[in-house]
Tab-separated table of C-alpha atoms in Angstrom:
chain	number	residue	atom	x	y	z
A	57	MET	CA	-25.902	-65.384	-23.106
A	58	TYR	CA	-24.227	-63.372	-25.416
A	59	ILE	CA	-24.644	-59.249	-26.128
A	60	THR	CA	-22.884	-57.851	-29.166
A	61	CYS	CA	-21.493	-54.719	-29.063
A	62	LEU	CA	-21.460	-52.445	-32.171
A	63	ASP	CA	-20.027	-48.957	-32.823
A	64	LEU	CA	-22.061	-46.213	-34.490
A	65	GLU	CA	-20.411	-44.184	-37.198
A	66	GLY	CA	-18.573	-45.695	-39.819
A	67	VAL	CA	-20.416	-48.983	-38.902
A	68	LEU	CA	-24.142	-48.158	-39.131
A	69	VAL	CA	-24.245	-44.669	-39.830
A	70	PRO	CA	-21.935	-42.325	-42.095
A	71	GLU	CA	-19.512	-40.560	-39.931
A	72	ILE	CA	-21.228	-37.131	-38.517
A	73	TRP	CA	-18.452	-34.778	-38.322
A	74	ILE	CA	-17.644	-35.875	-41.960
A	75	ALA	CA	-21.073	-35.020	-43.398
A	76	PHE	CA	-20.988	-31.632	-40.977
A	77	ALA	CA	-17.804	-30.800	-42.322
A	78	ASP	CA	-18.515	-31.346	-46.292
A	79	ALA	CA	-21.713	-29.500	-45.219
A	80	VAL	CA	-20.115	-26.411	-43.725
A	81	GLY	CA	-16.933	-26.638	-45.885
A	82	ILE	CA	-14.386	-27.019	-43.114
A	83	PRO	CA	-12.050	-29.970	-44.166
A	84	GLU	CA	-10.172	-29.977	-40.954
A	85	LEU	CA	-13.438	-31.243	-39.287
A	86	ARG	CA	-13.190	-34.632	-41.872
A	87	ARG	CA	-10.603	-35.477	-38.808
A	88	THR	CA	-12.458	-38.459	-36.817
A	89	THR	CA	-11.294	-41.693	-34.505
A	90	ARG	CA	-10.066	-43.463	-37.714
A	91	ASP	CA	-7.259	-40.803	-37.792
A	92	GLU	CA	-6.731	-39.886	-34.388
A	93	PRO	CA	-6.276	-42.153	-31.672
A	94	ASP	CA	-6.435	-39.546	-28.951
A	95	TYR	CA	-10.012	-39.130	-28.321
A	96	ASP	CA	-9.501	-35.715	-25.977
A	97	LYS	CA	-7.241	-34.249	-28.425
A	98	LEU	CA	-9.671	-34.986	-31.287
A	99	MET	CA	-12.723	-33.052	-29.191
A	100	LYS	CA	-10.461	-30.572	-28.208
A	101	TYR	CA	-9.482	-29.729	-31.796
A	102	ARG	CA	-13.319	-30.013	-33.040
A	103	ILE	CA	-14.164	-27.567	-30.460
A	104	GLY	CA	-11.964	-25.113	-31.077
A	105	ILE	CA	-12.232	-25.224	-34.835
A	106	LEU	CA	-16.631	-24.481	-34.284
A	107	LYS	CA	-15.229	-21.771	-31.987
A	108	GLU	CA	-13.689	-20.171	-34.425
A	109	HIS	CA	-15.810	-20.341	-37.114
A	110	LYS	CA	-18.714	-19.552	-34.942
A	111	LEU	CA	-20.585	-22.942	-35.446
A	112	GLY	CA	-22.714	-24.613	-32.426
A	113	LEU	CA	-24.895	-27.567	-31.629
A	114	LYS	CA	-28.015	-26.119	-33.976
A	115	GLU	CA	-26.077	-26.576	-36.813
A	116	ILE	CA	-24.555	-29.650	-36.456
A	117	GLN	CA	-27.942	-31.027	-35.590
A	118	GLU	CA	-29.286	-29.440	-39.085
A	119	THR	CA	-26.896	-31.596	-41.061
A	120	ILE	CA	-27.488	-34.719	-38.837
A	121	ALA	CA	-31.249	-34.424	-39.530
A	122	LYS	CA	-30.451	-34.846	-43.250
A	123	ILE	CA	-28.024	-38.300	-42.507
A	124	ASP	CA	-29.353	-41.521	-43.100
A	125	PRO	CA	-28.102	-45.074	-41.800
A	126	MET	CA	-26.129	-46.975	-44.247
A	127	PRO	CA	-27.676	-49.078	-46.742
A	128	GLY	CA	-28.577	-52.276	-45.141
A	129	ALA	CA	-28.019	-51.182	-41.541
A	130	LYS	CA	-31.106	-51.085	-40.234
A	131	GLU	CA	-31.920	-54.780	-41.667
A	132	PHE	CA	-28.757	-56.141	-40.059
A	133	LEU	CA	-29.852	-54.577	-36.741
A	134	ASP	CA	-33.349	-56.010	-37.109
A	135	GLU	CA	-32.032	-59.436	-38.035
A	136	LEU	CA	-29.030	-59.246	-35.351
A	137	ARG	CA	-31.724	-58.435	-32.444
A	138	THR	CA	-33.614	-61.638	-33.305
A	139	PHE	CA	-31.067	-64.064	-31.982
A	140	CYS	CA	-28.401	-61.750	-29.859
A	141	GLN	CA	-28.999	-58.669	-27.573
A	142	VAL	CA	-27.148	-55.759	-29.143
A	143	ILE	CA	-25.961	-52.443	-27.319
A	144	ILE	CA	-24.566	-49.360	-29.345
A	145	LEU	CA	-21.598	-48.232	-27.774
A	146	SER	CA	-20.581	-45.101	-29.401
A	147	ASP	CA	-18.541	-42.132	-28.405
A	148	THR	CA	-20.774	-39.878	-29.801
A	149	PHE	CA	-23.330	-37.390	-27.945
A	150	SER	CA	-26.677	-38.067	-26.872
A	151	GLN	CA	-27.470	-34.494	-28.465
A	152	PHE	CA	-26.236	-36.039	-31.759
A	153	ALA	CA	-27.734	-39.429	-31.603
A	154	GLY	CA	-31.453	-39.406	-31.419
A	155	PRO	CA	-32.677	-38.993	-34.752
A	156	LEU	CA	-30.228	-41.192	-35.913
A	157	MET	CA	-31.545	-44.061	-33.313
A	158	ALA	CA	-35.306	-43.475	-34.579
A	159	LYS	CA	-34.013	-44.182	-38.093
A	160	LEU	CA	-32.223	-47.195	-37.066
A	161	GLY	CA	-35.593	-48.498	-34.906
A	162	TYR	CA	-34.884	-47.319	-31.308
A	163	PRO	CA	-31.791	-49.966	-30.812
A	164	THR	CA	-30.112	-49.101	-27.252
A	165	ILE	CA	-27.232	-46.935	-27.391
A	166	PHE	CA	-24.462	-46.012	-25.005
A	167	CYS	CA	-22.617	-42.606	-25.070
A	168	ASN	CA	-21.935	-39.160	-24.242
A	169	SER	CA	-22.619	-35.761	-23.727
A	170	LEU	CA	-21.577	-32.406	-25.109
A	171	GLU	CA	-21.714	-29.445	-22.466
A	172	VAL	CA	-23.722	-26.688	-24.380
A	173	ALA	CA	-23.688	-23.031	-23.694
A	174	LYS	CA	-27.347	-21.039	-23.881
A	175	SER	CA	-26.111	-19.862	-26.878
A	176	GLY	CA	-25.914	-22.916	-28.227
A	177	GLU	CA	-21.838	-22.735	-28.366
A	178	ILE	CA	-19.860	-26.412	-28.038
A	179	THR	CA	-17.977	-25.616	-24.877
A	180	GLY	CA	-16.918	-29.008	-23.942
A	181	TYR	CA	-18.102	-32.696	-23.240
A	182	LYS	CA	-18.410	-35.213	-21.011
A	183	MET	CA	-17.369	-39.269	-21.304
A	184	ARG	CA	-20.115	-41.659	-19.681
A	185	CYS	CA	-16.734	-43.506	-17.895
A	186	GLU	CA	-13.440	-43.401	-18.580
A	187	LYS	CA	-12.470	-45.849	-21.654
A	188	SER	CA	-16.280	-46.275	-22.448
A	189	LYS	CA	-16.031	-49.286	-24.818
A	190	LEU	CA	-13.645	-50.895	-23.097
A	191	THR	CA	-14.873	-50.521	-19.496
A	192	THR	CA	-18.961	-51.221	-20.967
A	193	VAL	CA	-17.478	-54.399	-22.405
A	194	LYS	CA	-16.013	-55.564	-19.167
A	195	ALA	CA	-18.955	-53.936	-17.008
A	196	LEU	CA	-20.864	-56.748	-19.056
A	197	GLN	CA	-18.638	-59.501	-18.939
A	198	SER	CA	-18.804	-58.901	-14.708
A	199	ILE	CA	-22.357	-59.881	-14.780
A	200	GLY	CA	-22.386	-62.878	-16.720
A	201	TYR	CA	-22.343	-61.837	-20.566
A	202	GLU	CA	-19.751	-63.013	-23.344
A	203	THR	CA	-19.134	-60.126	-25.389
A	204	ILE	CA	-19.044	-59.916	-29.399
A	205	ALA	CA	-17.782	-56.608	-30.482
A	206	SER	CA	-17.556	-54.600	-34.187
A	207	GLY	CA	-16.062	-51.173	-35.089
A	208	ASP	CA	-13.978	-49.474	-37.489
A	209	SER	CA	-11.892	-47.334	-35.556
A	210	PHE	CA	-8.987	-47.352	-33.144
A	211	ASN	CA	-11.278	-46.194	-29.950
A	212	ASP	CA	-12.885	-49.681	-31.064
A	213	LEU	CA	-10.149	-51.848	-30.449
A	214	GLY	CA	-10.183	-52.200	-26.551
A	215	MET	CA	-13.533	-53.651	-26.811
A	216	ILE	CA	-12.764	-55.951	-29.505
A	217	GLN	CA	-9.435	-57.192	-28.186
A	218	ALA	CA	-11.318	-57.641	-24.512
A	219	SER	CA	-14.429	-59.783	-25.940
A	220	LYS	CA	-14.652	-63.593	-26.788
A	221	ALA	CA	-15.060	-62.340	-30.647
A	222	GLY	CA	-14.201	-59.427	-32.622
A	223	PHE	CA	-14.617	-57.974	-36.157
A	224	LEU	CA	-13.103	-55.210	-37.703
A	225	PHE	CA	-16.175	-53.803	-40.129
A	226	ARG	CA	-15.515	-51.207	-42.763
A	227	SER	CA	-11.852	-50.380	-41.170
A	228	THR	CA	-8.705	-48.471	-42.627
A	229	GLU	CA	-6.061	-50.301	-44.276
A	230	LYS	CA	-3.776	-49.564	-41.701
A	231	ILE	CA	-5.948	-51.028	-38.573
A	232	ILE	CA	-6.249	-53.886	-40.704
A	233	LYS	CA	-2.926	-54.433	-41.375
A	234	ASP	CA	-1.865	-53.700	-37.926
A	235	TYR	CA	-4.657	-56.357	-36.372
A	236	PRO	CA	-4.840	-59.085	-38.568
A	237	GLN	CA	-6.112	-61.243	-36.122
A	238	TYR	CA	-9.308	-59.955	-36.233
A	239	PRO	CA	-11.465	-61.000	-39.507
A	240	ALA	CA	-12.395	-57.505	-41.222
A	241	PHE	CA	-15.648	-57.561	-43.113
A	242	THR	CA	-17.185	-54.882	-45.692
A	243	GLU	CA	-20.573	-56.290	-45.734
A	244	TYR	CA	-23.331	-56.713	-43.196
A	245	SER	CA	-24.421	-60.298	-44.402
A	246	GLU	CA	-20.499	-61.149	-43.671
A	247	LEU	CA	-20.823	-59.819	-40.044
A	248	LEU	CA	-24.144	-61.393	-39.465
A	249	ASN	CA	-22.353	-64.768	-40.198
A	250	ALA	CA	-19.583	-64.370	-38.429
A	251	ILE	CA	-21.893	-63.156	-35.290
A	252	LYS	CA	-24.224	-66.194	-36.017
A	253	SER	CA	-21.183	-68.840	-35.822
A	254	VAL	CA	-20.041	-67.424	-32.151
A	255	VAL	CA	-23.364	-67.652	-30.529
A	256	ASN	CA	-24.129	-70.977	-32.894
A	257	TYR	CA	-27.590	-69.607	-33.788
């Protein structure tokens, strides 16, 4: 039995923080897990900027409401789920993910949660578990599943390395260069065919 574990942002939907940075005109918020391997450092940096500019959850959710999945993403997911179980493993937050999951046909997603004050200020965040993507892949393997993983960022490398098959998708030149052992794709059709070849579909 196989389960495909997919990253969300940069793979199925545009990067939420980049869209928000552009919407509010704060280029510092364009920094993502493609640029910063240390997720805790990245989130503390983001929360500090939000506080400085008096921006909260409401403003981010207004931007998310306008974000659509990448062209072809829903069709890719729909076809993938005809022959393989799929879980989206994301370091985004439940408060961000809802509208995007609706547009993708409600796939299963495991993600984190934000700590939000009554005022709407984002005061912190809570990870679902430590090294959430890698931990989840290992847990799935412990109950008898083989995993296939694909993502684009530093925080996807753990689950890719631990899986039976791992693929980079629309990743950075640096990551592709540093991890040549993992096939790198830019089209959903390529990724779909690669996954089919693993599950012998």
